[in-house]
XYZ file of C-alpha atoms in Angstrom:
658
model
C -62.218 -10.154 -128.173
C -60.734 -8.542 -124.982
C -57.257 -7.995 -126.674
C -59.165 -6.424 -129.761
C -60.923 -4.082 -127.629
C -57.701 -2.977 -125.693
C -56.056 -2.511 -129.067
C -58.803 -0.033 -130.092
C -58.577 1.949 -126.799
C -54.971 2.111 -127.051
C -55.184 3.564 -130.549
C -57.708 6.295 -129.352
C -55.382 7.294 -126.555
C -52.394 7.578 -128.961
C -54.527 9.865 -131.293
C -55.799 11.940 -128.392
C -52.110 12.283 -127.001
C -50.898 13.264 -130.443
C -53.881 15.912 -131.093
C -52.906 17.393 -127.737
C -49.032 17.704 -128.707
C -49.875 19.027 -132.116
C -52.556 21.727 -130.711
C -50.171 24.585 -130.222
C -49.248 24.138 -133.976
C -52.527 23.501 -135.294
C -54.428 26.297 -133.671
C -52.697 29.074 -135.520
C -53.017 27.256 -138.693
C -56.612 26.747 -138.272
C -57.209 30.419 -137.307
C -55.483 31.284 -140.491
C -56.942 28.723 -142.745
C -60.534 29.080 -141.868
C -61.127 32.840 -142.646
C -59.323 32.317 -145.935
C -61.393 29.322 -146.833
C -64.771 30.944 -145.950
C -63.736 34.208 -147.713
C -62.674 32.390 -150.870
C -65.937 30.471 -151.004
C -67.788 33.650 -151.125
C -69.912 32.861 -147.996
C -72.259 35.088 -146.242
C -70.448 37.930 -144.637
C -72.401 37.107 -141.436
C -70.900 33.696 -141.185
C -67.491 35.237 -141.199
C -68.474 37.690 -138.315
C -69.876 34.891 -136.494
C -66.784 32.924 -136.557
C -64.681 36.092 -135.592
C -66.997 36.624 -132.694
C -66.827 33.073 -131.676
C -63.055 33.000 -132.020
C -62.633 35.699 -129.339
C -61.766 34.974 -125.651
C -63.821 35.847 -122.849
C -61.755 39.093 -122.024
C -63.095 40.485 -125.251
C -66.600 40.167 -124.084
C -68.840 43.207 -122.720
C -70.138 42.662 -119.278
C -73.723 44.201 -118.567
C -75.093 44.263 -115.161
C -78.907 44.428 -114.802
C -80.149 45.801 -111.693
C -83.935 45.487 -111.215
C -85.501 47.405 -108.555
C -88.684 45.354 -108.588
C -89.193 41.812 -109.414
C -87.116 40.598 -112.396
C -89.777 38.022 -113.238
C -92.612 40.394 -113.673
C -94.142 39.711 -117.007
C -93.405 43.377 -118.238
C -89.646 43.184 -117.263
C -89.413 39.762 -118.863
C -90.583 41.087 -122.091
C -88.522 43.998 -121.986
C -85.470 42.249 -121.236
C -85.780 39.740 -123.893
C -86.268 42.324 -126.565
C -83.303 44.558 -125.140
C -81.098 41.226 -125.188
C -81.990 40.374 -128.498
C -81.338 43.834 -130.042
C -77.906 44.077 -128.281
C -76.839 40.718 -129.677
C -77.747 41.874 -133.057
C -76.441 45.280 -133.303
C -73.296 44.789 -130.965
C -70.206 43.118 -132.645
C -68.675 41.681 -129.421
C -69.741 38.807 -127.201
C -72.039 39.993 -124.310
C -72.115 38.413 -120.670
C -75.308 39.346 -118.864
C -75.438 39.574 -115.215
C -78.424 40.241 -112.855
C -79.216 41.594 -109.398
C -82.660 42.245 -107.950
C -83.512 44.631 -105.442
C -87.488 44.067 -105.306
C -88.124 47.504 -103.431
C -91.383 48.032 -105.175
C -92.992 45.289 -102.875
C -90.585 45.588 -99.839
C -90.048 49.293 -99.978
C -87.029 51.646 -100.189
C -85.953 50.791 -96.763
C -84.954 47.353 -97.850
C -82.284 48.722 -99.982
C -79.561 49.335 -97.210
C -76.142 50.515 -97.837
C -75.051 47.123 -96.728
C -76.747 45.625 -100.007
C -74.540 48.226 -101.962
C -71.380 46.893 -100.152
C -72.398 43.161 -100.791
C -72.809 43.935 -104.383
C -69.568 45.745 -104.877
C -67.772 43.002 -102.967
C -69.627 40.335 -105.237
C -68.338 41.927 -108.351
C -64.956 43.251 -107.125
C -63.226 40.792 -109.529
C -65.334 41.565 -112.508
C -65.204 44.142 -115.079
C -68.584 45.855 -115.664
C -68.841 47.750 -118.881
C -72.718 48.761 -118.598
C -75.232 49.030 -116.068
C -79.241 48.659 -116.941
C -81.215 50.249 -114.162
C -84.833 48.856 -114.178
C -87.384 50.971 -112.234
C -86.964 53.819 -110.177
C -85.606 52.092 -106.841
C -82.718 50.671 -108.792
C -81.944 54.298 -110.340
C -82.022 55.784 -106.561
C -79.733 52.969 -105.388
C -77.275 53.451 -108.201
C -77.272 57.226 -107.648
C -76.797 56.905 -103.998
C -73.910 54.483 -104.481
C -72.635 55.309 -107.972
C -68.961 56.241 -106.519
C -68.820 52.920 -104.924
C -70.365 51.034 -107.926
C -68.571 51.716 -111.169
C -68.597 55.256 -111.689
C -67.328 55.176 -115.263
C -69.556 52.339 -116.523
C -72.230 53.126 -119.180
C -75.589 53.618 -117.055
C -78.901 53.258 -118.853
C -82.315 52.955 -117.329
C -85.915 52.097 -118.497
C -89.414 51.599 -116.803
C -89.105 54.843 -114.932
C -91.956 57.368 -114.831
C -91.457 60.276 -117.170
C -92.394 62.730 -114.713
C -89.931 61.296 -112.085
C -87.356 61.459 -114.865
C -88.143 64.985 -115.592
C -87.788 66.158 -111.987
C -85.172 64.037 -110.681
C -82.969 62.068 -112.947
C -82.041 64.370 -115.776
C -79.679 66.404 -113.833
C -77.828 63.241 -112.745
C -76.495 62.513 -116.330
C -78.063 59.240 -116.838
C -79.399 58.130 -119.962
C -82.706 55.977 -120.531
C -86.065 55.178 -121.862
C -88.986 56.499 -119.501
C -92.583 55.195 -119.668
C -95.864 57.128 -119.682
C -98.732 55.925 -117.903
C -101.516 56.873 -120.432
C -104.674 56.694 -118.187
C -106.206 59.619 -120.003
C -106.392 57.473 -123.066
C -107.272 54.447 -121.322
C -110.253 56.105 -119.968
C -111.492 57.501 -123.207
C -111.272 53.779 -124.706
C -113.385 52.714 -121.550
C -116.140 55.629 -122.010
C -116.137 54.690 -125.792
C -117.079 51.001 -124.901
C -119.348 52.275 -121.943
C -120.832 55.598 -122.855
C -123.706 55.103 -120.190
C -121.399 54.338 -117.286
C -122.112 56.472 -114.355
C -119.639 54.988 -111.737
C -115.892 54.573 -111.954
C -113.794 52.344 -109.533
C -110.029 52.920 -109.288
C -108.113 49.981 -107.877
C -104.482 50.262 -106.585
C -102.201 48.704 -103.820
C -100.112 50.499 -101.022
C -96.672 50.177 -102.214
C -94.852 53.371 -103.158
C -95.210 52.589 -106.942
C -98.822 51.799 -106.529
C -99.703 55.183 -104.932
C -97.558 56.835 -107.558
C -99.734 55.134 -109.952
C -102.890 55.913 -108.349
C -102.023 59.697 -108.429
C -101.186 59.375 -112.222
C -104.910 58.047 -112.586
C -106.361 60.744 -110.421
C -104.779 63.312 -112.666
C -106.409 61.690 -115.556
C -109.758 61.754 -114.002
C -110.144 65.523 -113.433
C -111.851 65.864 -116.835
C -114.423 63.564 -115.633
C -115.475 65.260 -112.460
C -119.267 65.632 -112.336
C -119.692 63.153 -115.167
C -119.107 60.000 -112.898
C -119.028 58.958 -109.279
C -115.483 58.130 -108.520
C -114.507 55.594 -105.866
C -111.112 54.530 -104.925
C -110.373 50.966 -103.621
C -106.916 51.488 -102.098
C -105.779 50.195 -98.750
C -108.022 47.063 -98.959
C -107.241 43.587 -98.625
C -107.336 41.379 -101.800
C -110.494 39.580 -100.709
C -112.105 42.902 -99.671
C -111.333 44.385 -103.209
C -112.698 41.318 -105.043
C -115.840 41.177 -102.827
C -116.477 44.930 -103.556
C -116.090 44.439 -107.269
C -118.437 41.554 -107.452
C -121.124 43.992 -106.083
C -120.559 46.306 -109.184
C -122.634 45.904 -112.391
C -121.677 46.456 -116.059
C -122.530 49.931 -115.937
C -119.419 50.566 -113.824
C -115.784 51.171 -115.159
C -113.072 49.464 -113.115
C -109.602 51.083 -113.575
C -106.805 48.858 -112.487
C -103.420 50.529 -111.805
C -101.221 48.214 -109.877
C -101.137 46.112 -106.543
C -97.796 45.420 -105.399
C -98.740 45.335 -101.548
C -102.005 45.430 -99.822
C -103.090 47.275 -96.404
C -101.942 44.125 -94.679
C -98.517 44.107 -95.938
C -98.839 41.130 -98.094
C -96.886 41.262 -101.229
C -98.216 40.264 -104.691
C -97.534 40.728 -108.411
C -99.974 43.064 -110.149
C -100.963 40.333 -112.663
C -101.649 37.807 -110.086
C -104.115 40.319 -108.313
C -105.512 41.132 -111.645
C -106.519 37.590 -112.350
C -108.180 37.159 -109.126
C -110.070 40.436 -109.368
C -111.201 40.121 -112.808
C -112.618 36.639 -112.188
C -114.732 38.055 -109.388
C -115.427 41.495 -110.771
C -118.890 42.087 -112.454
C -117.711 45.395 -113.878
C -115.145 45.479 -116.942
C -111.688 46.210 -115.896
C -109.100 48.644 -117.772
C -105.433 49.291 -117.545
C -102.310 50.424 -119.192
C -99.703 47.713 -119.217
C -99.203 45.309 -121.986
C -98.817 42.257 -120.076
C -102.113 42.512 -118.544
C -104.124 42.281 -121.789
C -105.131 38.697 -121.780
C -104.910 38.465 -117.969
C -108.126 40.080 -117.111
C -108.141 43.526 -118.657
C -111.006 44.414 -121.259
C -108.751 47.296 -122.945
C -106.512 50.099 -122.496
C -103.808 52.267 -123.751
C -100.604 50.405 -123.798
C -96.940 50.849 -124.447
C -95.085 48.196 -126.283
C -92.510 46.527 -124.076
C -90.795 45.347 -127.183
C -90.020 48.840 -128.428
C -89.007 50.059 -124.975
C -86.506 47.050 -124.844
C -85.085 47.904 -128.160
C -84.732 51.498 -127.473
C -82.856 50.831 -124.138
C -80.603 48.324 -126.346
C -79.941 51.228 -128.686
C -78.608 53.531 -125.778
C -76.592 50.367 -124.452
C -74.857 49.844 -127.894
C -74.061 53.482 -128.156
C -72.294 53.708 -124.808
C -70.565 50.383 -125.084
C -69.202 51.505 -128.639
C -67.903 54.714 -127.203
C -66.735 52.974 -123.958
C -67.791 55.923 -122.047
C -70.860 57.298 -120.341
C -73.301 59.000 -122.854
C -74.519 61.647 -120.493
C -78.127 62.766 -120.014
C -79.926 61.422 -123.286
C -83.420 60.556 -122.830
C -85.206 58.845 -125.669
C -88.967 59.355 -126.051
C -91.097 56.456 -124.684
C -93.096 54.545 -127.476
C -96.374 55.709 -128.171
C -99.342 54.142 -126.303
C -101.743 52.353 -128.505
C -105.153 50.918 -128.103
C -105.343 47.231 -127.204
C -108.248 44.909 -126.219
C -109.011 41.377 -125.247
C -111.817 39.766 -127.298
C -112.674 37.279 -124.686
C -113.457 40.153 -122.252
C -115.277 41.965 -124.653
C -117.569 39.161 -125.392
C -117.935 38.311 -121.492
C -119.411 41.896 -120.886
C -121.181 42.146 -123.987
C -119.265 45.187 -125.328
C -119.021 46.138 -128.951
C -115.734 45.805 -130.820
C -116.869 48.567 -133.050
C -116.752 51.028 -130.442
C -113.090 50.576 -130.196
C -110.836 53.202 -131.753
C -109.662 52.707 -135.289
C -106.669 50.486 -135.608
C -107.188 48.958 -132.207
C -105.295 45.835 -131.687
C -107.825 43.137 -130.593
C -106.073 40.207 -129.126
C -107.420 36.546 -128.361
C -110.000 36.615 -131.038
C -111.678 33.193 -130.664
C -111.904 32.197 -134.392
C -114.608 29.821 -135.352
C -114.007 26.109 -136.192
C -114.076 26.780 -139.882
C -111.612 29.846 -139.503
C -109.149 27.962 -137.414
C -109.120 24.662 -139.240
C -110.154 26.036 -142.691
C -107.746 23.813 -144.663
C -108.679 20.716 -142.802
C -112.262 21.551 -143.138
C -111.801 21.929 -146.702
C -110.293 18.568 -146.953
C -113.117 16.954 -145.034
C -115.558 18.875 -147.234
C -113.591 17.609 -150.427
C -113.635 13.983 -149.173
C -117.282 14.241 -148.273
C -117.927 15.640 -151.892
C -116.019 12.854 -153.456
C -117.577 10.396 -151.240
C -121.027 11.583 -151.995
C -120.188 11.397 -155.742
C -118.859 7.809 -155.359
C -122.063 6.955 -153.143
C -124.245 8.516 -155.919
C -122.426 6.597 -158.756
C -122.374 3.319 -156.740
C -126.374 3.778 -156.172
C -126.722 4.281 -159.982
C -124.509 1.387 -160.591
C -126.500 -0.450 -158.267
C -129.910 0.542 -159.701
C -128.610 -0.369 -163.216
C -127.154 -3.583 -161.907
C -130.550 -4.465 -160.393
C -132.340 -3.502 -163.572
C -130.076 -5.700 -165.476
C -130.399 -8.495 -163.011
C -134.213 -8.219 -163.416
C -133.863 -8.160 -167.133
C -131.522 -11.283 -166.986
C -134.040 -12.899 -164.713
C -136.889 -12.234 -166.941
C -134.992 -13.631 -169.700
C -134.044 -16.463 -167.805
C -137.613 -17.080 -166.882
C -138.484 -16.986 -170.470
C -135.729 -19.331 -171.263
C -136.806 -21.724 -168.921
C -140.337 -21.648 -169.959
C -139.165 -22.125 -173.452
C -137.012 -25.037 -172.383
C -140.104 -26.416 -170.771
C -142.063 -25.881 -173.829
C -139.452 -27.711 -175.886
C -139.610 -30.538 -173.474
C -143.205 -30.750 -173.925
C -142.706 -30.745 -177.795
C -140.430 -33.794 -177.585
C -142.960 -35.464 -175.264
C -146.014 -34.506 -177.541
C -146.360 -37.914 -179.235
C -146.171 -39.855 -175.996
C -148.397 -37.527 -174.235
C -151.020 -37.653 -176.955
C -150.742 -41.541 -176.642
C -151.122 -41.331 -172.937
C -154.127 -39.307 -173.241
C -155.622 -40.871 -176.199
C -155.752 -44.525 -174.371
C -158.000 -43.254 -171.543
C -160.136 -41.253 -173.914
C -160.407 -44.268 -176.261
C -161.524 -46.430 -173.329
C -164.129 -43.933 -172.135
C -165.338 -43.723 -175.680
C -165.669 -47.661 -175.783
C -167.574 -47.787 -172.392
C -169.823 -45.127 -173.525
C -170.748 -46.973 -176.636
C -171.187 -50.292 -174.620
C -173.555 -48.408 -172.078
C -175.554 -46.975 -175.030
C -175.928 -50.597 -176.648
C -177.110 -51.864 -173.184
C -179.628 -49.068 -173.031
C -181.067 -49.611 -176.528
C -181.194 -53.282 -176.047
C -183.387 -52.991 -173.058
C -181.356 -55.504 -171.168
C -179.650 -53.020 -168.922
C -178.378 -54.580 -165.830
C -177.530 -52.456 -162.870
C -174.145 -54.180 -162.049
C -172.671 -53.912 -165.671
C -174.010 -50.439 -165.864
C -172.015 -49.433 -162.585
C -168.947 -51.257 -163.960
C -168.944 -49.215 -167.258
C -169.398 -45.949 -165.109
C -166.497 -46.964 -163.001
C -164.287 -47.781 -165.954
C -165.393 -44.195 -167.463
C -164.494 -42.675 -164.130
C -160.967 -44.307 -163.780
C -160.107 -43.451 -167.409
C -161.142 -39.864 -167.068
C -159.041 -39.494 -163.810
C -156.198 -40.956 -165.689
C -156.401 -38.448 -168.388
C -156.938 -35.827 -166.036
C -153.752 -36.533 -163.938
C -151.887 -36.568 -167.310
C -153.043 -33.185 -168.055
C -152.833 -31.881 -164.519
C -148.925 -32.946 -164.537
C -148.490 -31.580 -167.944
C -150.059 -28.290 -166.918
C -147.951 -27.930 -163.621
C -144.967 -28.524 -165.902
C -145.645 -25.925 -168.465
C -147.756 -23.214 -166.552
C -145.938 -20.110 -165.367
C -145.649 -19.654 -161.579
C -143.878 -17.869 -159.058
C -140.690 -19.386 -157.614
C -141.717 -21.346 -154.641
C -139.108 -21.989 -151.836
C -140.802 -24.732 -149.816
C -140.104 -27.957 -148.344
C -140.809 -31.049 -150.787
C -139.795 -34.520 -151.106
C -137.206 -35.241 -153.800
C -138.488 -38.980 -153.957
C -142.043 -37.579 -154.715
C -140.515 -35.262 -157.354
C -138.768 -38.114 -159.091
C -142.109 -40.325 -159.193
C -143.940 -37.402 -160.766
C -141.337 -36.905 -163.190
C -141.280 -40.858 -164.094
C -144.888 -40.825 -164.567
C -144.695 -38.112 -167.072
C -141.888 -39.916 -168.873
C -142.952 -43.352 -168.780
C -145.266 -43.004 -171.920
C -142.092 -41.499 -173.934
C -140.184 -44.377 -172.584
C -142.699 -46.908 -173.989
C -143.007 -45.055 -177.117
C -138.925 -45.223 -177.617
C -138.888 -48.768 -176.127
C -136.630 -47.879 -173.206
C -136.823 -49.572 -169.973
C -137.037 -46.764 -167.073
C -136.066 -48.201 -163.666
C -136.898 -46.048 -160.697
C -134.919 -46.626 -157.345
C -135.918 -44.476 -154.466
C -133.080 -45.298 -151.961
C -133.154 -41.825 -150.108
C -134.651 -42.013 -146.599
C -134.222 -38.485 -145.799
C -135.161 -37.042 -149.041
C -136.818 -33.519 -148.228
C -135.292 -30.533 -149.801
C -136.113 -26.817 -149.793
C -136.828 -25.194 -153.276
C -139.041 -25.498 -156.380
C -140.106 -28.902 -157.224
C -141.314 -28.022 -160.712
C -137.662 -26.635 -161.602
C -135.945 -29.758 -160.262
C -138.440 -31.931 -162.287
C -137.404 -29.929 -165.406
C -133.777 -30.713 -164.791
C -134.459 -34.423 -164.269
C -136.598 -34.588 -167.483
C -134.070 -33.078 -169.538
C -131.294 -35.561 -168.150
C -133.560 -38.566 -168.701
C -134.514 -37.420 -172.244
C -130.827 -36.991 -172.950
C -130.465 -40.725 -171.609
C -133.177 -41.732 -173.935
C -131.397 -40.085 -176.984
C -128.065 -41.742 -175.881
C -129.841 -45.141 -175.937
C -131.406 -44.739 -179.237
C -128.855 -46.730 -181.274
C -128.898 -49.623 -178.759
C -131.066 -52.925 -179.266
C -134.331 -52.565 -177.570
C -133.551 -55.261 -175.011
C -130.478 -53.145 -174.168
C -132.179 -49.710 -173.856
C -132.249 -49.160 -170.196
C -132.141 -45.946 -168.149
C -131.916 -45.902 -164.269
C -133.078 -42.927 -161.988
C -131.899 -43.410 -158.469
C -132.042 -41.465 -155.261
C -129.803 -41.795 -152.459
C -128.464 -40.281 -149.261
C -124.908 -38.589 -149.140
C -123.178 -36.826 -146.575
C -123.720 -33.448 -148.211
C -127.253 -33.889 -149.138
C -129.676 -35.777 -151.282
C -128.462 -37.125 -154.573
C -130.269 -37.991 -157.590
C -128.425 -39.933 -160.486
C -129.501 -40.564 -164.061
C -127.500 -43.369 -165.709
C -127.801 -44.417 -169.210
C -125.901 -47.416 -171.007
C -125.797 -45.731 -174.286
C -122.749 -44.284 -176.360
C -121.366 -42.371 -173.272
C -119.535 -38.895 -173.427
C -116.255 -38.456 -175.222
C -113.285 -37.430 -172.728
C -112.648 -34.230 -174.660
C -116.440 -33.203 -174.516
C -116.694 -34.026 -170.787
C -115.424 -30.694 -169.284
C -117.630 -28.736 -171.736
C -120.997 -30.649 -171.333
C -122.649 -27.766 -169.117
C -121.261 -24.904 -171.541
C -124.131 -23.025 -173.158
C -124.653 -23.804 -176.713
C -122.539 -26.922 -176.492
C -124.303 -30.102 -177.767
C -123.302 -33.488 -179.200
C -126.701 -33.725 -180.850
C -127.154 -32.429 -184.296
C -130.607 -30.867 -183.517
C -129.571 -29.905 -180.087
C -129.158 -26.239 -178.959
C -126.861 -26.719 -176.339
C -128.982 -24.887 -173.586
C -130.509 -28.021 -171.643
C -127.670 -28.813 -169.464
C -126.492 -25.258 -169.003
C -130.094 -24.295 -167.682
C -130.052 -27.263 -165.643
C -126.884 -26.119 -163.946
C -128.005 -22.864 -163.225
C -131.369 -24.327 -161.491
C -129.259 -26.715 -159.328
C -126.867 -23.866 -158.208
C -129.623 -21.529 -157.568
C -130.784 -24.119 -154.913
C -127.520 -24.308 -153.445
C -126.906 -27.763 -155.096
C -124.215 -29.205 -157.516
C -124.493 -31.219 -160.618
C -121.713 -33.341 -162.361
C -121.227 -35.614 -165.227
C -119.098 -38.776 -165.207
C -118.113 -41.366 -167.980
C -118.774 -44.996 -166.902
C -117.566 -48.280 -168.573
C -120.824 -48.408 -170.481
C -122.739 -45.074 -170.920
C -122.536 -41.949 -168.749
C -124.173 -40.853 -165.404
C -125.300 -37.357 -164.125
C -125.369 -36.663 -160.584
C -127.422 -34.029 -158.823
C -126.898 -33.227 -155.067
C -129.243 -30.766 -153.262
C -128.916 -29.648 -149.533
C -131.011 -31.727 -147.283
C -133.823 -29.724 -145.485
C -133.254 -29.404 -141.751
C -136.054 -29.387 -139.077
C -135.993 -25.726 -138.788
C -136.469 -24.944 -142.526
C -139.954 -23.337 -143.259
C -141.545 -22.563 -146.529
C -140.607 -19.145 -147.917
C -142.648 -16.496 -149.645
C -142.817 -16.520 -153.594
C -139.895 -14.370 -154.681
C -139.227 -14.448 -158.434
C -141.737 -15.208 -161.269
C -140.417 -18.134 -163.193
C -142.209 -20.664 -165.597
């Protein structure tokens, strides 16, 4: 294994060495073949341009140095720089290397920008070619103008984020090009008064840095037209905590105009957005401003300039200068037009009406409702609920139809069971009539004897009492036969109660003995079950046993009288109480044994084939089993019912059955 691994590594080393040796010959070949292949395949021209740009060396790249007079990580400058770089990369056909330096003079003052800093920057980039310089904010422009001769005087110089008033007074004559910005406090105040027409106080918040004071002066100029309409107070030269406490005491009838706070009266430096977030959280008055980066950080609304457009216009000047490879001269592009923007969350916080904003105002951070935000998910959920509701309705209808069908089936089953018992009673008519006729005949004979004693005048008390006792015994005998027959045939509700299977077998035998005597069949009864209590309907179980015994009588009909014998036995089994009915007749054919419990199957010519099927339904409804077995002589049917436990209690009647 080690030798194989060494062989593989050796092969890779040889391939790498070969590629290194062939590199001087392959590179020109690839440079010639790749454009030819791309052009011949008619690919997008932008791919060819990208390949050509990637193939150029670092010496072909344009080096652009961005000198930021403030904090380069201010959200406004980050947004402008991102838009500027994207536009340059798109419009300029050469690679660009971006370099950055930060003066941070807006917070630390102009004195921090010393000549030593210019020497340090010049020394740092002494070996680098600088093709263009981007000057961000007024301190960067001042720094460059003071040290221009020392810092790349022939490079293209472009500025942005400098006040238009400062550009007009100072930088136009310096021969610089750039994009100034306009602090549109006048339009911002018009938006504020449109939202708060009843306002009678106006608070101006500003810091102590040079830029802060310049913005405060711009705001004061815009406030001239509101002299006498509102009471104006300037919160400048205070600590951050003091300004927050002061704004917290205002009301929603006050307009708070926020300029910038780079430094407070104690010399602590901040970023304006950081200060705005803290002041807005504490202020009881709505706050307004002019910077795009502050919308969503605490301002309610304002007339803002697009940082994206400012960055793209700066990039336009840069590309022109780089393509000309020389300074552009004084070329000032107009700043983007300020437009209305508002924060929907702050409007809601102070209860200000969105309808009061100027037409076309950009309302940001609108809190859409759940349905608007997740409309397609909501639609899917509603669709799923609708489908589910339809399915539930269909299932309910199906369940109702099934219940109706089951009720109809149960009613038919009840009628069928009753008809089956009536059919059994029909088979037992002769024996029942004979069984009742005997006590009735005896009663009649005893009545005649009593009448003769009375007429003879030789009436003896003992003989009369004996005759009356015989009449009473025979009457009870006939009454018991009728009672059992009525219990078997009458309609009643299904009873789920505890009863003894031995007792049910005894009652069944009492009903069948007359029929056994009529058919000359010996009916043996063996009650071997010691725990014979079960739960169910005794009448229905008796009906099953009667049907099995009558079938056994039929199977024994062709035998000699001394061989006609049917045995009914109860016994205990591990799974419950068993009742077996055994005959010694013709038995069951092997082919018919699996079908004996099927509906409408019968081995008798006059049979309907429903007795055993109904019997199986009754037994299974009681949680038991019924089975048929062939014996050496005759056949045997076994019924096993679950044994009742000590906790079983009688239940209420549930379904009407015969």
